[in-house]
Amino acid sequence: MSKLGNLGARLYRGEVGYDFVGKRKIWYAVSILITITAIVGLAVRGLNMGIEFEGGAVFNTPKTSASVAKAEESAEKASGHDAIVQKLGDDKLRIQIAGVDIKKSDQIKKSLAADLDVKAEDIDADLVGPSWGEQIANKAWQGLAIFMVLVVIYLAIAFEWRMAIAALIALIHDITITVGVYALVGFEVTPGTVIGLLTILGYSLYDTVVVFDSLKEQSKDITKQTRQTYSELANKSINGTLVRSINTTVVALLPVAGLLFIGGGVLGAGMLNDISLSLFVGLAAGAYSSIFIATPLVADFKEREPQMKALKKRVLAKRAAAAAKGESAEAPEREADEADDVEDGPDDAAPAVVGPRTQPASRNRGRGRPSGKRR
Amino acid sequence: MAAPKKGRRQSAPGKPGRSLVFILIALVALTGGMFLSGHTTPRLGIDLAGGTSITLEAKNEPGQKNAINPTNMNTAVDIINNRVNGLGVSEAEVQTQGDKNIIVNIPKGTNEKQAREQVGTTAQLFFRPVITQAPGEPTPQPSDSASTGADKDKGKKDEKDKATDKATSPTSTPTSQGRAVSDALKDAPTPPASDKDKDGKKDPTPSADPATAKLQEKFTKLDCTDKKARVAAGQGVKPSEPTVACGKSPDGKTWDKFVLGPAEVNGKDVGKAQATINQNSGAWVVNMTFTKGGSKKFAKVTSKLSQQQPPQNQFAIVLDGDVVSAPSVNTTLSANAEISGSFDQESAKDLANVLSYGALPLTFHEQSVTTVSPALGGEQLKAGLIAGAIGLALVIIYLVVYYRGLSLIAIASLLVSAALTYAIMTLLGPTIKFALNLPAVCGAIVAIGITADSFIVFFERVRDEVREGRTLRPAVERAWPRARRTILVSDFVSFLAAAVLFVVTVGKVQGFAFTLGLTTLLDVVVVFFFTKPLMTLMARKKFFANGHKWSGLDPKRLGAKPPLRRSRTASAPVDPKEA
C-alpha cells in the first residue's frame, strides 16, 4: 500500500496526475457516445418492465421436485396466459405470469399447489395490478424532479450555480447511463430498480460534492495569483481527491456487490438483486461522472467568466515570459510547489483553522527534526 | 476571526472524552430502552415475517370529485381496520400511505382470502327495518323462538307488501325490546309526534318458507358476545334479503341481536350527517340529510315504520353487517332526520361519521397483494444479513489493508453506527410502527458505504495534512474543520434525497428511504461524537503520533514533506532531494 500512499501523496502535490480537465473533450465525447447509445437502446429495445408495471403475478414455490416444464404447463393452464418459469437455487421455482389480475390469483395458486405437490400456503405470491407500478414510477419521477430542484437550489447556495448545473448534468448523465444499461442488457425493471435508481441520486451527488468542496476551497483566492488557470486548479482538485474518490467508490461498491452477488446468488432474482444491480451500475457511473464530467464542466463554465478569462491571460503571459527566460523545463514542478503555497493562503484565512505559523511549539518541534532523515 | 477559531481549536481537542462518554451513554440508554420495552429485535415487515400485504388505491366514485381527502381516507382506514381486526386477527395494521393508498398488512396465520374479501369491498351501510330484537345470547327457549319466527314471517311479508305499504304488526314482542329502543328517529325540524301504533292488523300467515326457518334458526343460535359469530352473521348477505345482525345495546356494554328486513335505504342515500346539540333538550343528536332519491325512499319507509309497534318501528343502521344504531321512528320523515338517544359527543360524532362515510365516497382497488410465507421471508432476511455481513467484512478488509491502524477507528465507528442503527430501528418498531422490510435491509447495507465514506473523507484529510509535514495532533485538528464541512455538505445531499423519497413515494420505496435517511443522520452523529474524538485521543498515542508504519499515518509512506515551514524558500532546497 505504500506505493498507493506515495501515489496519493504525489497526486496530492500535483507531481503526477491525469489531465482530466485538459482532455475533457475526449471524455465529453465518450459520455455523449454512451448517452446516445443509451437513448438509442432505450428507444429501440425499450425497457423490460417487470410484472409490477405490467400487472401480473409472481409465485415463488418452496422446494419442489416438479420440473420447470411442468410448472409452466400448470401455470399456463390455470391462468390462460404465458408463464415464465425460472429455477432458483435449491429446487425452488419462480413462476411469473403477466396479465393476470389479482382476483384470479387464488385459483392459480391452488392449481399450482396441486400440480407441483406443495402446500398452497407455502407458495409466496406477489400480485400486482397494472396501475401500481405506474403509480410507483410516477411517484418516483415526481420525487426525482423535486429532488433535482431542491438540490440545485442547495448547491447553488452552498457552492455556486455553475457547480449546481454541472452536478445536475452529471446526475442526469448517470441516470441516463443506468437506464441505458438496463435497456441494452435487458435487465428487468422492478420497483427495486426504481429504488436503486433513486438512491443513485444521493450517491452520485455525494461524490461530486466532495470534489466540488475541494475545488471551492482551492479556488478561493484564485484571482490573486498568476500561476494557474481555473482549469488547472480544477484538474488539481480532481487529482488531489482522486484517491479519496476511488476509496469511496470501492467502499460503496463492496456492500452493494455483496448484496448483488451473494444476496442475489442465494435467492436468485428478487428485490435484493434488483436494488443492488441498479445501484452497482449507477454507482460506477456516478464515480465516473463526478471525475470526468462534473468537474470539467465546472471548469468550462468558470472559464467563461471575464475574470477567469483575464486570469488565464495573465497566467499564460507569465508562462510565456518564463519560457522566454528559459525556465520552461522547470516550470511545471515549481508551479506545483507554488500551488501549495497558494493553497495555504486561504487555509490560514479560513475560520476554525490556524496555520502552523501561529503555533510556535509545533513548528519548533518540526524544526528540531533533521529534515533529511525524515525522507 | 481569530477568537472563535481559537476557541474551537482549544475546546474540541480538549475534551474528546466527553463526546465519547456522551455517545456511550446514548448507546447504553438506547440499548437499555430496547430491553426495558421488551423489544430486542426490530419489528419485521410482512415481507420478512410472512403474511399478506395488500395495497389499496382509492378511486373517486363518479359524481363525487375531491372525495379523496384525508378525512375520508382516515375514515376508510378506521372502517377497514374494524373489518380486518373483526376477523379475530390481531396485529393487522391498516394505514394510509401517500395521498390515496391504504396499506393493509395482515400477519401470517390468518385467513388471507377472507381478509382480502373484507378489505377489498367498500363499506356497506344500509337502513333495514327491525323485525325482531333480542339480547345477544343464544335464545333456546322454544316459545321465544316461535314468536320470533312469526316476526320473521311478518318481515318477509313486509318486504312483499312494501309497495302497497301495508302495515303489519308483530305477533309478540321480545322481552328485551324496551332496553334497545332508547334511540329515536324523528323529523329534525318538528317536535316528535307520537303518532304511532296502528297496531292490531295481525299477519296471519306463518309461512313455511325454508329460508325463513333457516334465518330463524340462525337468529336463535346467534351469540353476539362471540366476535367471530358476529362477523359471520353479517357475511355474504345481499341487501335485498333479510338477515340477522348484532349491535351494541345503547348502554354500549351488552349486545343485542336483530332480525332485519331487507335494506330499504342505503348509505349512498345519505347526503350529510352531523353531530349537533339539540337546542330544546340540550342533548347530543345526529342530524341526517338525505339526497333527493334518498328522501323519497326514506319518507316511504318511515311512514310505514312509524305505524308499527316496538320493536318494529325501529330502523337499524347497519354498517358492514353490524347494527350501529337502531332508532325508533315516530313519524314520517323525509329529507331531514334527527336521531336522538343517549349520545355523548363522541358517540354522536361516531355515528355521524358512519352515516356520512359509512358507504365511503371512495372505492378501493387492489393495487398489489403480496403473500409471503414465513419460511421464505426468513430466508430473504438471512440472505440479506449474510450479504450485509459480507459487505461489511469486505469494507473492513479494504480499510485494514489501506488504512492499517487507522482502520481500527473506522471499524469501531462502523460498529457504533451499526449498534445505534439497530437499537433505534428496534425502538421505532413500537413507537412509530417502523417495520424492517427487505428494502430497508438493503438501505441499511448500502448505508455501510455512506458511513465509511465519511471516515475516508476525514482520514484522507488527515493524511493530506501529514503530507504537508505536520505532526499528527495538529494535523487532526486542522483536517477536521475541512472534513467536517465536506461530510456535512455531502450528507445533507444524501439526506435530502432520502427525505424527498420518503415524502413523495409510497410502499416499498418509503421503507428504503427511511432507512437511508436514518443512517445518514446517524452517520453525522457518529462522525462528530465518536470518530473525531476517538481520532483526537488516538493522535496522542505514540503508535499513531510517531507514525508507526502500521498506523496508516506513517509520514514516510505518505510521502510527507519535511516538517519545515512551508514556504517557497523552504521547499526550494527540498525539491531536488525529492526528485
mmCIF file of N, CA and C in Angstrom, chain B residues 154-244:
data_model
loop_
_atom_site.group_PDB
_atom_site.id
_atom_site.type_symbol
_atom_site.label_atom_id
_atom_site.label_comp_id
_atom_site.label_asym_id
_atom_site.label_seq_id
_atom_site.Cartn_x
_atom_site.Cartn_y
_atom_site.Cartn_z
ATOM 1 N N LYS B 154 -93.466 -12.011 9.237
ATOM 2 C CA LYS B 154 -94.021 -10.694 9.000
ATOM 3 C C LYS B 154 -93.032 -9.847 8.216
ATOM 4 N N GLY B 155 -91.759 -10.039 8.589
ATOM 5 C CA GLY B 155 -90.715 -9.302 7.873
ATOM 6 C C GLY B 155 -90.746 -9.647 6.401
ATOM 7 N N LYS B 156 -90.851 -10.902 6.143
ATOM 8 C CA LYS B 156 -90.898 -11.354 4.760
ATOM 9 C C LYS B 156 -92.058 -10.702 4.034
ATOM 10 N N LYS B 157 -93.143 -10.774 4.734
ATOM 11 C CA LYS B 157 -94.365 -10.222 4.174
ATOM 12 C C LYS B 157 -94.161 -8.744 3.906
ATOM 13 N N ASP B 158 -93.569 -8.151 4.887
ATOM 14 C CA ASP B 158 -93.305 -6.731 4.812
ATOM 15 C C ASP B 158 -92.610 -6.395 3.509
ATOM 16 N N GLU B 159 -91.665 -7.196 3.210
ATOM 17 C CA GLU B 159 -90.895 -6.954 2.011
ATOM 18 C C GLU B 159 -91.789 -7.009 0.786
ATOM 19 N N LYS B 160 -92.625 -8.030 0.792
ATOM 20 C CA LYS B 160 -93.505 -8.203 -0.362
ATOM 21 C C LYS B 160 -94.513 -7.066 -0.459
ATOM 22 N N ASP B 161 -94.955 -6.658 0.711
ATOM 23 C CA ASP B 161 -96.026 -5.675 0.714
ATOM 24 C C ASP B 161 -95.540 -4.240 0.674
ATOM 25 N N LYS B 162 -94.266 -4.136 0.515
ATOM 26 C CA LYS B 162 -93.673 -2.815 0.622
ATOM 27 C C LYS B 162 -94.385 -1.819 -0.277
ATOM 28 N N ALA B 163 -94.655 -2.212 -1.496
ATOM 29 C CA ALA B 163 -95.225 -1.305 -2.471
ATOM 30 C C ALA B 163 -96.585 -0.796 -2.013
ATOM 31 N N THR B 164 -97.338 -1.700 -1.445
ATOM 32 C CA THR B 164 -98.676 -1.296 -1.016
ATOM 33 C C THR B 164 -98.650 -0.635 0.337
ATOM 34 N N ASP B 165 -97.487 -0.693 0.958
ATOM 35 C CA ASP B 165 -97.324 -0.006 2.229
ATOM 36 C C ASP B 165 -98.361 -0.473 3.246
ATOM 37 N N LYS B 166 -98.529 -1.758 3.268
ATOM 38 C CA LYS B 166 -99.496 -2.296 4.212
ATOM 39 C C LYS B 166 -98.823 -2.463 5.566
ATOM 40 N N ALA B 167 -99.414 -1.917 6.525
ATOM 41 C CA ALA B 167 -98.811 -2.037 7.850
ATOM 42 C C ALA B 167 -99.074 -3.413 8.427
ATOM 43 N N THR B 168 -98.065 -3.967 8.991
ATOM 44 C CA THR B 168 -98.233 -5.248 9.642
ATOM 45 C C THR B 168 -97.846 -5.095 11.087
ATOM 46 N N SER B 169 -98.212 -6.045 11.852
ATOM 47 C CA SER B 169 -97.916 -5.894 13.266
ATOM 48 C C SER B 169 -97.258 -7.144 13.807
ATOM 49 N N PRO B 170 -96.556 -6.986 14.886
ATOM 50 C CA PRO B 170 -95.871 -8.116 15.466
ATOM 51 C C PRO B 170 -96.844 -9.018 16.207
ATOM 52 N N THR B 171 -96.499 -10.266 16.224
ATOM 53 C CA THR B 171 -97.332 -11.191 16.974
ATOM 54 C C THR B 171 -96.949 -11.167 18.434
ATOM 55 N N SER B 172 -95.714 -10.973 18.646
ATOM 56 C CA SER B 172 -95.303 -10.906 20.042
ATOM 57 C C SER B 172 -94.120 -9.968 20.139
ATOM 58 N N THR B 173 -93.846 -9.501 21.289
ATOM 59 C CA THR B 173 -92.724 -8.595 21.450
ATOM 60 C C THR B 173 -91.682 -9.250 22.342
ATOM 61 N N PRO B 174 -90.514 -9.278 21.860
ATOM 62 C CA PRO B 174 -89.439 -9.863 22.662
ATOM 63 C C PRO B 174 -89.277 -9.101 23.952
ATOM 64 N N THR B 175 -88.804 -9.805 24.901
ATOM 65 C CA THR B 175 -88.709 -9.237 26.234
ATOM 66 C C THR B 175 -87.786 -8.036 26.326
ATOM 67 N N SER B 176 -86.797 -8.047 25.527
ATOM 68 C CA SER B 176 -85.750 -7.044 25.714
ATOM 69 C C SER B 176 -86.032 -5.747 24.977
ATOM 70 N N GLN B 177 -87.148 -5.685 24.301
ATOM 71 C CA GLN B 177 -87.344 -4.572 23.386
ATOM 72 C C GLN B 177 -87.131 -3.213 24.023
ATOM 73 N N GLY B 178 -87.648 -3.067 25.197
ATOM 74 C CA GLY B 178 -87.632 -1.759 25.832
ATOM 75 C C GLY B 178 -86.242 -1.194 25.986
ATOM 76 N N ARG B 179 -85.352 -2.084 26.255
ATOM 77 C CA ARG B 179 -83.985 -1.637 26.514
ATOM 78 C C ARG B 179 -83.347 -0.996 25.288
ATOM 79 N N ALA B 180 -83.656 -1.602 24.169
ATOM 80 C CA ALA B 180 -82.936 -1.179 22.978
ATOM 81 C C ALA B 180 -83.536 0.056 22.336
ATOM 82 N N VAL B 181 -84.727 0.377 22.722
ATOM 83 C CA VAL B 181 -85.395 1.426 21.983
ATOM 84 C C VAL B 181 -85.173 2.786 22.605
ATOM 85 N N SER B 182 -84.014 3.013 23.046
ATOM 86 C CA SER B 182 -83.762 4.309 23.636
ATOM 87 C C SER B 182 -83.421 5.355 22.586
ATOM 88 N N ASP B 183 -83.009 4.862 21.447
ATOM 89 C CA ASP B 183 -82.760 5.821 20.368
ATOM 90 C C ASP B 183 -84.072 6.132 19.677
ATOM 91 N N ALA B 184 -84.197 7.302 19.224
ATOM 92 C CA ALA B 184 -85.403 7.641 18.486
ATOM 93 C C ALA B 184 -85.043 8.398 17.237
ATOM 94 N N LEU B 185 -85.760 8.075 16.219
ATOM 95 C CA LEU B 185 -85.529 8.752 14.957
ATOM 96 C C LEU B 185 -86.710 9.674 14.719
ATOM 97 N N LYS B 186 -86.437 10.900 14.496
ATOM 98 C CA LYS B 186 -87.570 11.813 14.324
ATOM 99 C C LYS B 186 -87.222 12.889 13.320
ATOM 100 N N ASP B 187 -88.235 13.575 12.942
ATOM 101 C CA ASP B 187 -88.055 14.653 11.993
ATOM 102 C C ASP B 187 -87.313 15.781 12.690
ATOM 103 N N ALA B 188 -86.268 16.175 12.095
ATOM 104 C CA ALA B 188 -85.429 17.134 12.788
ATOM 105 C C ALA B 188 -86.110 18.439 13.128
ATOM 106 N N PRO B 189 -86.743 19.084 12.159
ATOM 107 C CA PRO B 189 -87.298 20.400 12.482
ATOM 108 C C PRO B 189 -88.533 20.349 13.379
ATOM 109 N N THR B 190 -89.310 19.297 13.264
ATOM 110 C CA THR B 190 -90.544 19.267 14.029
ATOM 111 C C THR B 190 -90.371 18.469 15.306
ATOM 112 N N PRO B 191 -91.083 18.853 16.323
ATOM 113 C CA PRO B 191 -91.033 18.084 17.560
ATOM 114 C C PRO B 191 -91.639 16.712 17.333
ATOM 115 N N PRO B 192 -91.204 15.765 18.105
ATOM 116 C CA PRO B 192 -91.661 14.395 17.880
ATOM 117 C C PRO B 192 -93.175 14.271 18.023
ATOM 118 N N ALA B 193 -93.765 13.738 17.011
ATOM 119 C CA ALA B 193 -95.205 13.493 17.072
ATOM 120 C C ALA B 193 -95.435 12.047 17.469
ATOM 121 N N SER B 194 -96.250 11.830 18.421
ATOM 122 C CA SER B 194 -96.444 10.462 18.886
ATOM 123 C C SER B 194 -97.603 9.801 18.159
ATOM 124 N N ASP B 195 -97.443 9.792 16.863
ATOM 125 C CA ASP B 195 -98.486 9.204 16.045
ATOM 126 C C ASP B 195 -98.084 7.790 15.675
ATOM 127 N N LYS B 196 -98.228 6.901 16.586
ATOM 128 C CA LYS B 196 -97.770 5.567 16.268
ATOM 129 C C LYS B 196 -98.848 4.511 16.536
ATOM 130 N N ASP B 197 -98.434 3.308 16.444
ATOM 131 C CA ASP B 197 -99.272 2.184 16.835
ATOM 132 C C ASP B 197 -100.587 2.059 16.081
ATOM 133 N N LYS B 198 -100.453 1.804 14.828
ATOM 134 C CA LYS B 198 -101.674 1.377 14.154
ATOM 135 C C LYS B 198 -101.693 -0.140 14.256
ATOM 136 N N ASP B 199 -101.686 -0.527 15.487
ATOM 137 C CA ASP B 199 -101.470 -1.933 15.783
ATOM 138 C C ASP B 199 -102.731 -2.748 15.521
ATOM 139 N N GLY B 200 -102.557 -4.045 15.533
ATOM 140 C CA GLY B 200 -103.737 -4.892 15.532
ATOM 141 C C GLY B 200 -103.915 -5.720 14.291
ATOM 142 N N LYS B 201 -103.426 -5.182 13.171
ATOM 143 C CA LYS B 201 -103.577 -5.982 11.955
ATOM 144 C C LYS B 201 -102.543 -7.083 11.954
ATOM 145 N N LYS B 202 -102.925 -8.149 12.424
ATOM 146 C CA LYS B 202 -102.000 -9.250 12.599
ATOM 147 C C LYS B 202 -101.738 -9.918 11.267
ATOM 148 N N ASP B 203 -100.515 -10.317 11.126
ATOM 149 C CA ASP B 203 -100.187 -11.059 9.921
ATOM 150 C C ASP B 203 -100.504 -12.523 10.196
ATOM 151 N N PRO B 204 -101.442 -13.058 9.484
ATOM 152 C CA PRO B 204 -101.948 -14.360 9.882
ATOM 153 C C PRO B 204 -101.214 -15.555 9.287
ATOM 154 N N THR B 205 -100.401 -15.332 8.317
ATOM 155 C CA THR B 205 -99.844 -16.470 7.609
ATOM 156 C C THR B 205 -98.402 -16.757 7.975
ATOM 157 N N PRO B 206 -98.191 -17.621 8.930
ATOM 158 C CA PRO B 206 -96.817 -18.030 9.224
ATOM 159 C C PRO B 206 -96.340 -18.948 8.105
ATOM 160 N N SER B 207 -95.565 -18.411 7.227
ATOM 161 C CA SER B 207 -95.170 -19.183 6.054
ATOM 162 C C SER B 207 -94.157 -20.255 6.428
ATOM 163 N N ALA B 208 -94.152 -21.284 5.634
ATOM 164 C CA ALA B 208 -93.227 -22.375 5.878
ATOM 165 C C ALA B 208 -91.987 -22.246 5.011
ATOM 166 N N ASP B 209 -91.749 -21.056 4.592
ATOM 167 C CA ASP B 209 -90.574 -20.762 3.766
ATOM 168 C C ASP B 209 -89.301 -21.289 4.428
ATOM 169 N N PRO B 210 -88.573 -22.160 3.741
ATOM 170 C CA PRO B 210 -87.381 -22.731 4.383
ATOM 171 C C PRO B 210 -86.304 -21.680 4.676
ATOM 172 N N ALA B 211 -86.221 -20.682 3.823
ATOM 173 C CA ALA B 211 -85.222 -19.635 4.050
ATOM 174 C C ALA B 211 -85.525 -18.929 5.359
ATOM 175 N N THR B 212 -86.793 -18.720 5.586
ATOM 176 C CA THR B 212 -87.206 -18.047 6.808
ATOM 177 C C THR B 212 -86.855 -18.883 8.027
ATOM 178 N N ALA B 213 -87.132 -20.166 7.902
ATOM 179 C CA ALA B 213 -86.831 -21.064 9.009
ATOM 180 C C ALA B 213 -85.334 -21.049 9.309
ATOM 181 N N LYS B 214 -84.590 -21.015 8.232
ATOM 182 C CA LYS B 214 -83.132 -21.018 8.381
ATOM 183 C C LYS B 214 -82.675 -19.762 9.110
ATOM 184 N N LEU B 215 -83.276 -18.673 8.685
ATOM 185 C CA LEU B 215 -82.925 -17.388 9.288
ATOM 186 C C LEU B 215 -83.288 -17.401 10.758
ATOM 187 N N GLN B 216 -84.447 -17.973 11.021
ATOM 188 C CA GLN B 216 -84.908 -18.050 12.388
ATOM 189 C C GLN B 216 -83.936 -18.871 13.239
ATOM 190 N N GLU B 217 -83.497 -19.945 12.643
ATOM 191 C CA GLU B 217 -82.588 -20.818 13.366
ATOM 192 C C GLU B 217 -81.275 -20.090 13.648
ATOM 193 N N LYS B 218 -80.865 -19.386 12.633
ATOM 194 C CA LYS B 218 -79.628 -18.610 12.753
ATOM 195 C C LYS B 218 -79.753 -17.604 13.890
ATOM 196 N N PHE B 219 -80.924 -16.972 13.908
ATOM 197 C CA PHE B 219 -81.162 -15.961 14.921
ATOM 198 C C PHE B 219 -81.131 -16.567 16.318
ATOM 199 N N THR B 220 -81.743 -17.726 16.415
ATOM 200 C CA THR B 220 -81.814 -18.388 17.715
ATOM 201 C C THR B 220 -80.421 -18.729 18.218
ATOM 202 N N LYS B 221 -79.631 -19.209 17.287
ATOM 203 C CA LYS B 221 -78.304 -19.667 17.705
ATOM 204 C C LYS B 221 -77.281 -18.536 17.873
ATOM 205 N N LEU B 222 -77.603 -17.433 17.255
ATOM 206 C CA LEU B 222 -76.615 -16.358 17.214
ATOM 207 C C LEU B 222 -76.175 -15.920 18.612
ATOM 208 N N ASP B 223 -74.889 -15.902 18.779
ATOM 209 C CA ASP B 223 -74.334 -15.441 20.050
ATOM 210 C C ASP B 223 -73.503 -14.198 19.793
ATOM 211 N N CYS B 224 -74.094 -13.076 20.109
ATOM 212 C CA CYS B 224 -73.424 -11.828 19.757
ATOM 213 C C CYS B 224 -72.236 -11.510 20.653
ATOM 214 N N THR B 225 -72.102 -12.240 21.727
ATOM 215 C CA THR B 225 -70.955 -11.969 22.584
ATOM 216 C C THR B 225 -69.686 -12.564 21.967
ATOM 217 N N ASP B 226 -69.892 -13.411 20.979
ATOM 218 C CA ASP B 226 -68.739 -14.030 20.330
ATOM 219 C C ASP B 226 -68.391 -13.230 19.071
ATOM 220 N N LYS B 227 -67.174 -12.779 19.030
ATOM 221 C CA LYS B 227 -66.750 -11.884 17.960
ATOM 222 C C LYS B 227 -66.874 -12.548 16.597
ATOM 223 N N LYS B 228 -66.408 -13.777 16.542
ATOM 224 C CA LYS B 228 -66.413 -14.477 15.260
ATOM 225 C C LYS B 228 -67.841 -14.656 14.749
ATOM 226 N N ALA B 229 -68.723 -14.990 15.693
ATOM 227 C CA ALA B 229 -70.108 -15.196 15.305
ATOM 228 C C ALA B 229 -70.706 -13.903 14.772
ATOM 229 N N ARG B 230 -70.328 -12.827 15.395
ATOM 230 C CA ARG B 230 -70.838 -11.527 14.952
ATOM 231 C C ARG B 230 -70.431 -11.251 13.516
ATOM 232 N N VAL B 231 -69.154 -11.499 13.263
ATOM 233 C CA VAL B 231 -68.644 -11.225 11.920
ATOM 234 C C VAL B 231 -69.325 -12.153 10.921
ATOM 235 N N ALA B 232 -69.463 -13.418 11.317
ATOM 236 C CA ALA B 232 -70.044 -14.401 10.414
ATOM 237 C C ALA B 232 -71.489 -14.052 10.087
ATOM 238 N N ALA B 233 -72.177 -13.478 11.061
ATOM 239 C CA ALA B 233 -73.609 -13.191 10.876
ATOM 240 C C ALA B 233 -73.841 -12.263 9.697
ATOM 241 N N GLY B 234 -72.982 -11.302 9.558
ATOM 242 C CA GLY B 234 -73.224 -10.280 8.550
ATOM 243 C C GLY B 234 -72.631 -10.605 7.197
ATOM 244 N N GLN B 235 -72.032 -11.785 7.103
ATOM 245 C CA GLN B 235 -71.280 -12.045 5.883
ATOM 246 C C GLN B 235 -72.126 -12.587 4.731
ATOM 247 N N GLY B 236 -71.816 -12.136 3.564
ATOM 248 C CA GLY B 236 -72.433 -12.669 2.361
ATOM 249 C C GLY B 236 -73.918 -12.402 2.268
ATOM 250 N N VAL B 237 -74.358 -11.359 2.936
ATOM 251 C CA VAL B 237 -75.785 -11.067 2.906
ATOM 252 C C VAL B 237 -76.080 -10.050 1.823
ATOM 253 N N LYS B 238 -77.059 -10.352 1.030
ATOM 254 C CA LYS B 238 -77.458 -9.389 -0.001
ATOM 255 C C LYS B 238 -78.367 -8.356 0.635
ATOM 256 N N PRO B 239 -78.287 -7.128 0.178
ATOM 257 C CA PRO B 239 -79.125 -6.077 0.763
ATOM 258 C C PRO B 239 -80.612 -6.390 0.617
ATOM 259 N N SER B 240 -80.953 -7.122 -0.411
ATOM 260 C CA SER B 240 -82.370 -7.356 -0.679
ATOM 261 C C SER B 240 -82.939 -8.504 0.151
ATOM 262 N N GLU B 241 -82.095 -9.129 0.937
ATOM 263 C CA GLU B 241 -82.581 -10.248 1.741
ATOM 264 C C GLU B 241 -82.604 -9.881 3.215
ATOM 265 N N PRO B 242 -83.521 -10.466 3.925
ATOM 266 C CA PRO B 242 -83.497 -10.248 5.376
ATOM 267 C C PRO B 242 -82.278 -10.923 5.992
ATOM 268 N N THR B 243 -81.891 -10.470 7.127
ATOM 269 C CA THR B 243 -80.688 -11.031 7.725
ATOM 270 C C THR B 243 -80.735 -10.961 9.240
ATOM 271 N N VAL B 244 -79.789 -11.583 9.841
ATOM 272 C CA VAL B 244 -79.626 -11.402 11.287
ATOM 273 C C VAL B 244 -78.394 -10.539 11.495
#
